Short mmCIF file of C-alpha atoms and ligand atoms in Angstrom, two decimals:
data_model
loop_
_atom_site.label_atom_id
_atom_site.label_comp_id
_atom_site.label_asym_id
_atom_site.label_seq_id
_atom_site.Cartn_x
_atom_site.Cartn_y
_atom_site.Cartn_z
CA MET A 924 -39.29 1.84 1.22
CA GLU A 925 -39.23 -2.03 1.81
CA LYS A 926 -36.76 -3.05 4.37
CA GLU A 927 -34.25 -5.28 2.64
CA VAL A 928 -34.20 -7.77 4.91
CA LEU A 929 -32.71 -11.36 4.12
CA SER A 930 -34.59 -14.12 4.44
CA ILE A 931 -32.56 -17.57 6.20
CA VAL A 932 -33.43 -21.43 6.38
CA ASP A 933 -31.86 -23.82 8.56
CA LYS A 934 -32.58 -26.63 7.12
CA ARG A 935 -30.89 -28.24 10.54
CA ASN A 936 -33.43 -27.90 12.35
CA GLY A 937 -35.93 -25.89 9.79
CA SER A 938 -35.44 -22.32 12.01
CA THR A 939 -36.09 -19.00 10.25
CA TYR A 940 -34.46 -16.11 10.71
CA GLU A 941 -34.45 -11.88 9.44
CA VAL A 942 -31.08 -10.36 9.21
CA PRO A 943 -31.58 -6.77 8.22
CA ILE A 944 -28.85 -5.48 4.63
CA HIS A 945 -27.76 -2.70 4.87
CA HIS A 946 -24.94 -1.21 1.96
CA GLY A 947 -25.16 -3.95 0.06
CA THR A 948 -23.93 -5.82 3.75
CA ILE A 949 -26.17 -8.33 6.43
CA ARG A 950 -23.44 -8.20 9.77
CA ALA A 951 -21.98 -10.96 10.17
CA MET A 952 -23.18 -10.86 14.03
CA ASP A 953 -26.30 -11.57 13.71
CA LEU A 954 -25.21 -14.54 12.44
CA ARG A 955 -24.63 -15.76 15.95
CA GLN A 956 -28.60 -15.69 16.64
CA ILE A 957 -28.39 -18.91 13.99
CA LYS A 958 -27.31 -22.12 16.45
CA THR A 959 -28.96 -26.10 17.46
CA GLY A 960 -29.12 -25.43 20.91
CA PRO A 961 -28.29 -23.57 23.91
CA ASP A 962 -24.63 -24.98 23.52
CA ASP A 963 -24.07 -24.75 19.96
CA PHE A 964 -21.53 -20.92 19.74
CA GLY A 965 -23.28 -19.53 17.02
CA LEU A 966 -22.72 -19.77 13.07
CA MET A 967 -20.04 -17.45 11.85
CA THR A 968 -18.67 -17.01 8.50
CA TYR A 969 -14.86 -18.39 7.66
CA ASP A 970 -13.50 -16.17 4.52
CA PRO A 971 -9.68 -16.53 4.48
CA ALA A 972 -8.12 -13.21 2.99
CA PHE A 973 -11.44 -11.03 3.30
CA MET A 974 -12.74 -12.41 0.30
CA ASN A 975 -15.88 -11.43 0.65
CA THR A 976 -16.01 -9.51 3.37
CA ALA A 977 -15.88 -5.22 4.89
CA SER A 978 -14.15 -5.14 7.51
CA CYS A 979 -15.16 -1.44 7.51
CA LYS A 980 -17.59 1.92 6.79
CA SER A 981 -15.14 4.62 4.59
CA ALA A 982 -15.43 7.77 3.14
CA ILE A 983 -11.76 7.79 1.71
CA THR A 984 -10.87 6.60 -1.64
CA PHE A 985 -13.59 4.36 -3.60
CA ILE A 986 -12.99 1.87 -6.57
CA ASP A 987 -15.35 0.23 -8.91
CA GLY A 988 -12.04 -2.81 -9.88
CA ASP A 989 -14.86 -3.30 -13.00
CA LYS A 990 -14.70 -1.04 -14.74
CA GLY A 991 -11.65 0.22 -13.40
CA ILE A 992 -12.70 3.44 -11.54
CA LEU A 993 -10.55 5.13 -8.89
CA ARG A 994 -11.55 7.69 -6.38
CA TYR A 995 -10.52 9.47 -3.82
CA ARG A 996 -13.18 11.52 -1.86
CA GLY A 997 -15.62 11.50 -4.30
CA TYR A 998 -12.10 13.16 -7.12
CA PRO A 999 -11.79 10.93 -10.25
CA ILE A 1000 -7.99 9.60 -9.07
CA GLU A 1001 -6.64 11.20 -13.13
CA GLN A 1002 -8.21 14.88 -12.68
CA LEU A 1003 -6.85 15.06 -9.62
CA ALA A 1004 -3.29 13.36 -10.51
CA GLU A 1005 -3.85 15.94 -13.54
CA LYS A 1006 -4.00 19.18 -11.92
CA CYS A 1007 -3.04 18.72 -8.69
CA SER A 1008 -0.56 18.80 -6.12
CA PHE A 1009 0.65 15.67 -4.18
CA LEU A 1010 0.18 17.57 -0.78
CA GLU A 1011 -2.80 18.90 -2.07
CA VAL A 1012 -4.25 15.29 -1.88
CA ALA A 1013 -2.38 14.29 0.60
CA TYR A 1014 -4.69 17.03 2.59
CA LEU A 1015 -8.07 15.59 0.53
CA VAL A 1016 -7.60 12.38 1.85
CA LEU A 1017 -6.90 12.66 5.15
CA PHE A 1018 -8.90 15.20 5.68
CA GLY A 1019 -12.22 14.77 3.17
CA GLU A 1020 -12.27 18.09 1.19
CA LEU A 1021 -9.95 19.75 -1.20
CA PRO A 1022 -8.06 22.55 0.30
CA SER A 1023 -8.88 26.35 0.29
CA ASP A 1024 -5.93 28.09 -0.83
CA PRO A 1025 -5.37 29.66 2.68
CA GLN A 1026 -5.56 25.62 3.74
CA LEU A 1027 -2.34 24.35 1.48
CA LYS A 1028 -0.43 27.08 2.44
CA GLU A 1029 -0.90 26.23 5.50
CA TRP A 1030 -0.45 22.49 4.99
CA VAL A 1031 2.25 22.85 3.12
CA GLY A 1032 4.54 24.99 5.31
CA ALA A 1033 3.56 22.58 8.46
CA ILE A 1034 4.97 20.30 6.28
CA THR A 1035 8.04 21.00 5.08
CA HIS A 1036 8.75 23.05 8.54
CA HIS A 1037 8.84 19.06 9.30
CA THR A 1038 10.78 17.52 7.36
CA MET A 1039 14.13 17.42 9.33
CA LEU A 1040 14.62 14.35 11.52
CA HIS A 1041 16.92 14.51 14.80
CA GLU A 1042 19.93 13.21 14.70
CA THR A 1043 19.80 10.50 16.60
CA THR A 1044 17.82 8.90 14.22
CA LYS A 1045 20.38 9.76 11.14
CA HIS A 1046 22.65 8.32 13.81
CA PHE A 1047 20.62 4.90 14.05
CA LEU A 1048 19.44 4.64 9.84
CA GLU A 1049 24.24 5.01 10.17
CA GLY A 1050 24.13 1.25 11.62
CA PHE A 1051 22.52 -0.13 9.34
CA ARG A 1052 24.79 -2.13 7.02
CA TYR A 1053 25.78 -1.30 4.20
CA ASP A 1054 23.82 -3.48 1.55
CA ALA A 1055 21.05 -2.70 3.98
CA HIS A 1056 17.44 -3.61 1.91
CA PRO A 1057 15.92 0.62 1.86
CA MET A 1058 12.41 -1.69 2.86
CA GLY A 1059 13.73 -2.24 6.20
CA MET A 1060 15.69 0.48 7.72
CA LEU A 1061 12.65 2.78 6.16
CA VAL A 1062 10.69 0.24 8.31
CA SER A 1063 12.98 -0.08 11.10
CA THR A 1064 13.44 3.58 11.32
CA VAL A 1065 9.17 4.31 10.81
CA ALA A 1066 9.41 3.04 14.04
CA ALA A 1067 11.94 3.68 15.83
CA LEU A 1068 10.52 7.26 15.64
CA SER A 1069 8.08 6.41 18.46
CA THR A 1070 10.47 6.54 19.95
CA VAL A 1071 11.61 10.68 19.15
CA TYR A 1072 8.13 11.14 19.85
CA PRO A 1073 6.27 9.98 23.22
CA ASP A 1074 3.49 12.26 23.04
CA ALA A 1075 1.70 9.97 19.71
CA ARG A 1076 0.95 7.38 22.20
CA ASN A 1077 -2.02 10.04 23.06
CA ILE A 1078 -4.74 8.77 19.90
CA HIS A 1079 -7.41 9.93 21.79
CA ASP A 1080 -6.33 14.31 21.26
CA PRO A 1081 -7.12 15.16 17.67
CA GLN A 1082 -4.34 18.26 17.41
CA VAL A 1083 -1.69 15.34 18.47
CA ARG A 1084 -2.80 12.53 16.32
CA LYS A 1085 -2.63 15.67 13.70
CA LEU A 1086 0.94 16.54 14.83
CA GLN A 1087 1.78 12.79 13.98
CA ILE A 1088 0.81 13.40 10.73
CA MET A 1089 2.60 16.41 9.75
CA ARG A 1090 4.94 14.32 11.54
CA LEU A 1091 4.87 11.45 8.65
CA ILE A 1092 4.33 12.40 5.92
CA GLY A 1093 7.35 15.53 6.28
CA LYS A 1094 9.60 12.80 7.29
CA MET A 1095 9.14 9.95 4.68
CA PRO A 1096 11.51 11.46 2.38
CA THR A 1097 13.39 12.30 4.20
CA ILE A 1098 14.37 8.44 5.54
CA ALA A 1099 13.17 7.22 2.04
CA ALA A 1100 16.10 9.89 0.75
CA TYR A 1101 18.82 8.70 3.83
CA THR A 1102 18.12 5.26 2.53
CA TYR A 1103 19.96 5.30 -0.94
CA ARG A 1104 22.01 8.05 0.42
CA HIS A 1105 23.42 5.46 2.81
CA SER A 1106 24.05 2.38 0.33
CA LEU A 1107 24.90 4.35 -2.56
CA GLY A 1108 28.22 5.36 1.33
CA LEU A 1109 26.62 8.93 0.46
CA PRO A 1110 26.63 11.98 2.62
CA TYR A 1111 23.15 12.51 4.03
CA VAL A 1112 21.77 16.12 2.31
CA TYR A 1113 19.11 18.15 4.63
CA PRO A 1114 15.98 19.23 4.25
CA ASP A 1115 15.98 22.77 1.76
CA ASN A 1116 12.14 24.51 2.56
CA ASP A 1117 13.19 26.58 0.03
CA PHE A 1118 11.93 23.46 -2.79
CA SER A 1119 7.74 21.41 -3.01
CA TYR A 1120 7.40 17.91 -1.82
CA SER A 1121 9.56 15.95 -4.70
CA GLU A 1122 12.05 18.87 -5.69
CA ASN A 1123 13.51 18.22 -1.57
CA PHE A 1124 12.97 14.64 -2.10
CA MET A 1125 15.15 14.19 -5.96
CA ASN A 1126 17.10 17.68 -3.52
CA MET A 1127 18.02 14.68 -0.77
CA LEU A 1128 18.62 12.44 -3.14
CA TRP A 1129 20.19 13.50 -5.81
CA LYS A 1130 22.62 16.71 -4.45
CA MET A 1131 26.13 16.86 -4.59
CA THR A 1132 28.75 19.33 -3.91
CA GLU A 1133 26.83 22.59 -6.18
CA PRO A 1134 25.49 24.23 -4.07
CA LYS A 1135 21.46 25.12 -4.39
CA TYR A 1136 20.27 21.48 -6.58
CA ALA A 1137 18.53 22.05 -9.36
CA ALA A 1138 14.80 19.49 -9.93
CA ASN A 1139 13.80 19.32 -13.30
CA PRO A 1140 10.28 20.69 -13.36
CA VAL A 1141 8.91 18.04 -15.64
CA LEU A 1142 10.55 14.89 -13.01
CA ALA A 1143 9.82 16.45 -10.26
CA ARG A 1144 6.23 17.07 -11.39
CA ALA A 1145 6.04 13.11 -13.35
CA LEU A 1146 7.20 12.39 -9.79
CA ASP A 1147 4.56 14.49 -7.36
CA ILE A 1148 2.08 12.16 -10.11
CA LEU A 1149 3.20 9.02 -8.72
CA PHE A 1150 3.09 10.46 -5.35
CA ILE A 1151 -1.04 11.48 -5.63
CA LEU A 1152 -1.88 7.98 -7.79
CA HIS A 1153 0.10 5.58 -4.72
CA ALA A 1154 -1.98 7.72 -2.11
CA ASP A 1155 -4.83 5.35 -1.10
CA HIS A 1156 -6.17 2.48 -2.47
CA GLU A 1157 -9.14 2.15 0.89
CA GLN A 1158 -8.49 -2.01 2.48
CA ASN A 1159 -5.00 -3.42 0.60
CA CYS A 1160 -3.29 -5.16 3.51
CA SER A 1161 -0.38 -2.69 4.03
CA ALA A 1162 -4.44 -0.44 4.67
CA ASN A 1163 -6.02 -3.66 6.27
CA VAL A 1164 -2.39 -3.59 9.12
CA MET A 1165 -2.40 0.08 9.61
CA ARG A 1166 -6.02 -0.45 10.92
CA SER A 1167 -5.30 -4.02 12.62
CA VAL A 1168 -1.93 -2.30 14.28
CA GLY A 1169 -4.31 1.27 14.67
CA SER A 1170 -6.70 -0.72 16.37
CA SER A 1171 -5.12 -1.64 19.45
CA HIS A 1172 -3.85 1.99 19.58
CA ALA A 1173 -0.18 1.46 19.05
CA ASP A 1174 1.22 4.68 18.40
CA PRO A 1175 1.27 6.05 14.63
CA PHE A 1176 4.79 5.45 13.99
CA LEU A 1177 4.99 2.38 14.69
CA SER A 1178 1.33 0.84 13.09
CA THR A 1179 3.62 2.80 10.09
CA ALA A 1180 6.03 0.56 10.48
CA ALA A 1181 3.26 -2.70 10.36
CA ALA A 1182 1.30 -0.91 7.45
CA ALA A 1183 5.20 -0.24 5.91
CA ALA A 1184 5.93 -3.53 6.02
CA ALA A 1185 2.90 -5.77 4.91
CA LEU A 1186 3.50 -3.45 1.70
CA SER A 1187 7.75 -4.44 1.04
CA GLY A 1188 5.99 -8.17 0.36
CA PRO A 1189 6.51 -9.60 -3.36
CA LEU A 1190 2.99 -9.68 -3.93
CA HIS A 1191 2.24 -5.82 -3.05
CA GLY A 1192 4.09 -3.23 -2.65
CA GLY A 1193 6.99 -5.37 -3.51
CA ALA A 1194 6.07 -5.35 -6.94
CA ASN A 1195 7.82 -2.61 -8.27
CA GLU A 1196 10.83 -3.70 -7.87
CA GLU A 1197 10.38 -7.36 -9.20
CA VAL A 1198 8.89 -6.21 -12.03
CA LEU A 1199 11.65 -4.83 -13.67
CA LYS A 1200 14.14 -8.19 -11.97
CA MET A 1201 11.90 -10.47 -14.86
CA LEU A 1202 11.87 -7.35 -17.73
CA ASP A 1203 15.48 -8.00 -17.47
CA GLN A 1204 15.58 -11.46 -16.86
CA ILE A 1205 13.28 -12.26 -20.02
CA GLY A 1206 16.04 -9.65 -21.55
CA SER A 1207 14.45 -8.74 -25.26
CA LYS A 1208 11.22 -9.42 -26.59
CA ASP A 1209 11.70 -12.51 -29.17
CA LYS A 1210 12.18 -14.68 -25.58
CA ILE A 1211 8.49 -13.19 -24.01
CA PRO A 1212 6.26 -16.23 -25.68
CA ALA A 1213 8.92 -18.62 -23.47
CA TYR A 1214 8.15 -16.17 -20.66
CA ILE A 1215 4.76 -16.47 -20.60
CA ALA A 1216 4.51 -20.36 -21.26
CA LYS A 1217 5.19 -20.56 -18.78
CA VAL A 1218 3.58 -18.30 -16.33
CA LYS A 1219 0.87 -20.47 -17.94
CA ALA A 1220 2.11 -23.82 -16.88
CA GLY A 1221 2.54 -21.92 -13.11
CA GLU A 1222 5.82 -21.29 -13.03
CA PHE A 1223 5.84 -18.75 -11.75
CA LYS A 1224 3.36 -15.40 -12.64
CA LEU A 1225 3.89 -12.77 -13.44
CA MET A 1226 4.80 -9.54 -12.21
CA GLY A 1227 2.44 -6.38 -12.18
CA PHE A 1228 -0.14 -8.68 -13.54
CA GLY A 1229 -3.87 -9.46 -11.39
CA HIS A 1230 -5.25 -8.24 -8.79
CA ARG A 1231 -8.69 -8.48 -5.84
CA ILE A 1232 -10.17 -5.77 -6.72
CA TYR A 1233 -9.58 -4.59 -10.60
CA LYS A 1234 -10.65 -7.23 -13.09
CA ASN A 1235 -9.86 -4.74 -15.61
CA TYR A 1236 -7.93 -2.27 -16.26
CA ASP A 1237 -5.93 -0.04 -13.73
CA PRO A 1238 -6.73 3.83 -13.87
CA ARG A 1239 -3.32 4.05 -12.25
CA ALA A 1240 -1.48 2.16 -14.71
CA SER A 1241 -3.38 4.95 -18.09
CA VAL A 1242 -1.86 7.52 -15.58
CA ILE A 1243 0.93 5.82 -15.65
CA LYS A 1244 1.27 5.56 -18.97
CA TRP A 1245 0.78 8.67 -20.43
CA ALA A 1246 3.72 10.34 -17.40
CA ALA A 1247 5.51 7.62 -18.68
CA ASP A 1248 5.74 9.82 -22.13
CA LYS A 1249 6.57 12.98 -20.54
CA VAL A 1250 10.24 11.51 -17.97
CA PHE A 1251 11.10 9.64 -21.24
CA GLU A 1252 11.03 13.13 -23.07
CA VAL A 1253 14.04 14.76 -20.77
CA THR A 1254 15.86 10.84 -19.89
CA GLY A 1255 15.26 9.19 -22.80
CA ARG A 1256 13.35 6.44 -23.75
CA ASN A 1257 13.88 3.05 -21.00
CA PRO A 1258 14.77 0.35 -23.23
CA LYS A 1259 12.51 -2.18 -20.91
CA LEU A 1260 9.53 -0.18 -22.10
CA ASP A 1261 9.19 -1.67 -25.04
CA ILE A 1262 9.83 -4.96 -23.20
CA ALA A 1263 7.51 -4.37 -21.11
CA LEU A 1264 4.12 -2.87 -23.68
CA GLU A 1265 5.54 -5.61 -25.89
CA LEU A 1266 4.47 -8.12 -23.33
CA GLU A 1267 1.68 -6.57 -22.16
CA ARG A 1268 0.26 -7.08 -25.92
CA ILE A 1269 -0.05 -10.48 -26.17
CA ALA A 1270 -0.88 -11.29 -22.03
CA LEU A 1271 -4.34 -9.10 -22.89
CA GLU A 1272 -4.47 -11.86 -26.52
CA ASP A 1273 -3.33 -14.55 -24.28
CA ASP A 1274 -6.37 -17.16 -22.86
CA TYR A 1275 -5.36 -17.02 -20.05
CA PHE A 1276 -5.21 -13.08 -18.53
CA VAL A 1277 -8.51 -12.91 -20.63
CA LYS A 1278 -10.35 -15.32 -19.12
CA ARG A 1279 -9.00 -14.48 -15.74
CA LYS A 1280 -9.48 -10.95 -16.17
CA LEU A 1281 -5.53 -9.86 -15.48
CA TYR A 1282 -4.50 -6.92 -16.62
CA PRO A 1283 -1.75 -4.80 -15.65
CA ASN A 1284 -1.57 -3.32 -12.16
CA VAL A 1285 -0.42 0.08 -10.66
CA ASP A 1286 3.72 -1.39 -10.35
CA PHE A 1287 4.24 -2.78 -14.26
CA TYR A 1288 4.53 0.49 -15.30
CA SER A 1289 5.65 2.43 -12.54
CA GLY A 1290 9.45 0.88 -12.18
CA ILE A 1291 10.49 2.21 -15.61
CA ILE A 1292 9.56 5.69 -15.31
CA TYR A 1293 11.58 5.36 -12.08
CA GLN A 1294 14.66 3.57 -13.07
CA ALA A 1295 14.02 5.54 -16.10
CA MET A 1296 14.60 9.10 -13.84
CA GLY A 1297 18.01 7.51 -12.30
CA PHE A 1298 15.76 5.64 -9.62
CA LYS A 1299 17.65 2.17 -8.13
CA PRO A 1300 15.14 -0.88 -8.36
CA GLU A 1301 15.67 -1.66 -3.93
CA ILE A 1302 13.43 2.09 -3.32
CA PHE A 1303 11.66 1.89 -5.62
CA THR A 1304 8.97 0.26 -3.11
CA VAL A 1305 10.38 3.12 -0.67
CA LEU A 1306 8.75 5.64 -3.46
CA PHE A 1307 5.98 3.81 -2.83
CA ALA A 1308 5.93 4.03 0.81
CA ILE A 1309 6.19 8.06 0.94
CA PRO A 1310 2.78 9.05 -0.76
CA ARG A 1311 0.68 5.62 -0.15
CA THR A 1312 1.59 6.89 3.86
CA ALA A 1313 -1.11 10.15 3.55
CA GLY A 1314 -3.25 7.28 2.96
CA TRP A 1315 -2.65 4.63 6.06
CA LEU A 1316 -2.93 7.73 8.27
CA ALA A 1317 -6.12 9.21 6.22
CA GLN A 1318 -7.42 5.34 7.71
CA TRP A 1319 -5.85 5.53 11.08
CA GLN A 1320 -7.51 7.90 11.47
CA GLU A 1321 -10.70 6.12 9.83
CA LEU A 1322 -10.74 4.12 12.25
CA LEU A 1323 -10.32 6.66 15.61
CA GLU A 1324 -12.84 7.71 14.71
CA ASP A 1325 -15.40 5.03 14.17
CA GLY A 1326 -17.55 4.61 17.24
CA GLU A 1327 -18.21 1.01 16.44
CA GLN A 1328 -15.01 -0.58 15.90
CA LYS A 1329 -12.81 -1.97 18.11
CA ILE A 1330 -9.89 -4.01 18.83
CA ALA A 1331 -9.68 -6.11 15.72
CA ARG A 1332 -9.22 -10.30 16.08
CA PRO A 1333 -11.09 -12.20 14.02
CA ARG A 1334 -12.00 -15.51 14.91
CA GLN A 1335 -10.89 -18.79 13.45
CA VAL A 1336 -11.74 -22.49 12.68
CA TYR A 1337 -9.63 -24.70 14.57
CA THR A 1338 -8.46 -27.57 13.16
CA GLY A 1339 -6.24 -29.09 15.73
CA TYR A 1340 -5.77 -31.88 18.31
CA GLU A 1341 -9.58 -32.45 20.64
CA ALA A 1342 -8.21 -32.35 24.31
CA ARG A 1343 -4.87 -35.19 25.15
CA ASP A 1344 -2.77 -36.13 28.00
CA PHE A 1345 -0.02 -34.90 27.71
CA VAL A 1346 2.84 -38.19 27.24
CA PRO A 1347 6.10 -38.17 28.71
CA MET A 1348 9.75 -37.62 27.16
CA GLU A 1349 10.66 -41.57 27.81
CA LYS A 1350 6.87 -42.78 26.46
CA ARG A 1351 6.66 -40.17 23.02
CA GLY A 1352 9.57 -43.07 20.06
CA VAL A 1353 10.24 -41.77 17.99
CA PRO A 1354 8.73 -39.54 15.97
CA ALA A 1355 7.77 -39.78 11.93
CA ALA A 1356 11.07 -38.07 9.38
CA THR A 1357 8.40 -35.55 8.04
CA ALA A 1358 6.99 -35.25 11.98
CA THR A 1359 9.53 -32.23 13.00
CA PRO A 1360 7.39 -29.40 13.77
N1 ACO B 2892 0.28 -13.90 -12.74
C1 ACO B 2892 -0.37 -15.20 -13.61
N2 ACO B 2892 -1.42 -15.88 -13.10
C2 ACO B 2892 -1.52 -15.20 -12.05
C3 ACO B 2892 -1.36 -13.32 -11.99
C4 ACO B 2892 0.28 -13.09 -13.06
N3 ACO B 2892 -0.07 -11.96 -12.38
N4 ACO B 2892 -1.75 -12.89 -11.50
C5 ACO B 2892 -3.50 -13.86 -10.37
N5 ACO B 2892 -2.77 -15.13 -11.50
C6 ACO B 2892 -3.76 -16.13 -11.63
C7 ACO B 2892 -3.93 -17.77 -10.38
O1 ACO B 2892 -2.90 -18.51 -10.44
C8 ACO B 2892 -5.35 -17.86 -10.74
O2 ACO B 2892 -5.48 -18.77 -10.75
P1 ACO B 2892 -6.22 -19.89 -10.92
O3 ACO B 2892 -7.62 -19.04 -11.94
O4 ACO B 2892 -5.80 -20.76 -12.40
O5 ACO B 2892 -5.51 -21.12 -9.63
C9 ACO B 2892 -6.52 -16.70 -10.23
O6 ACO B 2892 -5.44 -15.87 -12.05
C10 ACO B 2892 -7.01 -15.89 -9.27
O7 ACO B 2892 -5.76 -15.66 -9.07
P2 ACO B 2892 -6.01 -15.35 -7.82
O8 ACO B 2892 -4.13 -15.43 -7.06
O9 ACO B 2892 -6.99 -16.18 -6.76
O10 ACO B 2892 -5.52 -13.62 -7.57
P3 ACO B 2892 -6.37 -13.34 -6.23
O11 ACO B 2892 -6.92 -11.87 -5.74
O12 ACO B 2892 -5.37 -13.38 -5.12
O13 ACO B 2892 -4.14 -11.81 -6.03
C11 ACO B 2892 -2.30 -10.82 -6.25
C12 ACO B 2892 -4.19 -10.79 -6.28
C13 ACO B 2892 -2.17 -11.34 -5.97
C14 ACO B 2892 -2.03 -9.42 -7.17
C15 ACO B 2892 -1.65 -11.29 -7.65
O14 ACO B 2892 -2.40 -10.50 -9.15
C16 ACO B 2892 -0.78 -11.64 -7.68
O15 ACO B 2892 0.91 -12.04 -7.33
N6 ACO B 2892 0.02 -10.41 -9.11
C17 ACO B 2892 1.68 -10.27 -9.44
C18 ACO B 2892 1.72 -9.94 -8.21
C19 ACO B 2892 1.14 -8.34 -8.78
O16 ACO B 2892 2.03 -7.51 -9.07
N7 ACO B 2892 1.03 -8.14 -6.93
C20 ACO B 2892 0.77 -5.93 -6.87
C21 ACO B 2892 -0.52 -5.76 -7.14
S1 ACO B 2892 -0.34 -3.99 -6.77
C22 ACO B 2892 -0.15 -3.80 -5.34
O17 ACO B 2892 -0.37 -4.27 -4.12
C23 ACO B 2892 -0.11 -2.17 -5.47
#
């Protein structure tokens, strides 16, 4: 096959360049040779918010946003959601292949034996105010685990890395459940090794005085499916933070805490909580047209709609709608579903949303299921962070094993002052009212 090459003519001086194309990309560093003279730094690209920049090569997750396709390690998300457990999918995402039966048993056993928190970590959680947001508690507690496991700093040893991965995946539900119990003033429930990953999480959340908690199997399976859907999503905001912080060789607890902090924002994982607030605010179906009119007037965004990559239906939202039916058979129908369905119907027929290719994303329906299952909206993003930990850690491992990666350090286009001399206080005058920094 003929080599794929991009020819560039620099009209400033007539110079021509040949730049190789690989995987539909050119290397930004290949542009540095394009100069007007020896003092010229060379050409850079300008790409705020990484709209058209690949920051890494990755073999973990494939998304075709135009076709609405999501695959982990090549397997369609719909098949994984139907046939696998979350821990099986976490193994796939982390290690590249579906586990064999003995591999899965060993993996599940290892995760199950890493669910306990050090008692000092429990005391640390007790220090939060009664009304602390669960995401703030989660982010801080995950960061605090770095002090409990100083061995985690040895990021170059694959065995040490694997141990931290098992610790993080094992402990996330425990931290999440403790943040929930803390906000309700309830005593913490210790992990129970008899249960599956999702059942144990439900046990730590909802066990009261009964000697043994019995998770509803339909709800436990629905939670597992929701975890599968949220396990990874390639280079999203929080994955990019994971890689960026990880590239400085910070330990995985600190990198994961940073990624979780990014997830908490309302434009990212925080959107599921915002969707519920929005549905409450709308209140009834007849108020939807007026609400949509305000969205179109630019007053606010329709939460749970739109995506940087998907310009089609988010495949995760389709699976969630299917899982919602199963959940509602147990819990009764969440009345917010009717408002959401009508909102989706009206939005998808409206020119504003059609032209911009705005479809429901994963967060649009997840909150409605979570609420029907008994979760309060403040914990929705924590429910997202639990499974996404597998994806963050897979991205982190891939980064560390990639010989092309270095510490992440973007360039900037400087638009400030040229060099100027210091002005002493007595000569600065009265600043303009708007000049306060
Ligand atoms: N409601 C109304 N208009 C929207 C919405 C929305 N939810 N999303 C995008 N638009 C509009 C923008 O105003 C813009 O319109 P314009 O061309 O007239 O200026 C156009 O659609 C393109 O939107 P961008 O903001 O350029 O899209 P971007 O890729 O930067 O943003 C994002 C993606 C952040 C997800 C955005 O769609 C949004 O804010 N959605 C609501 C929050 C949300 O649901 N986030 C969860 C995403 S999924 C996840 O992170 C797990």
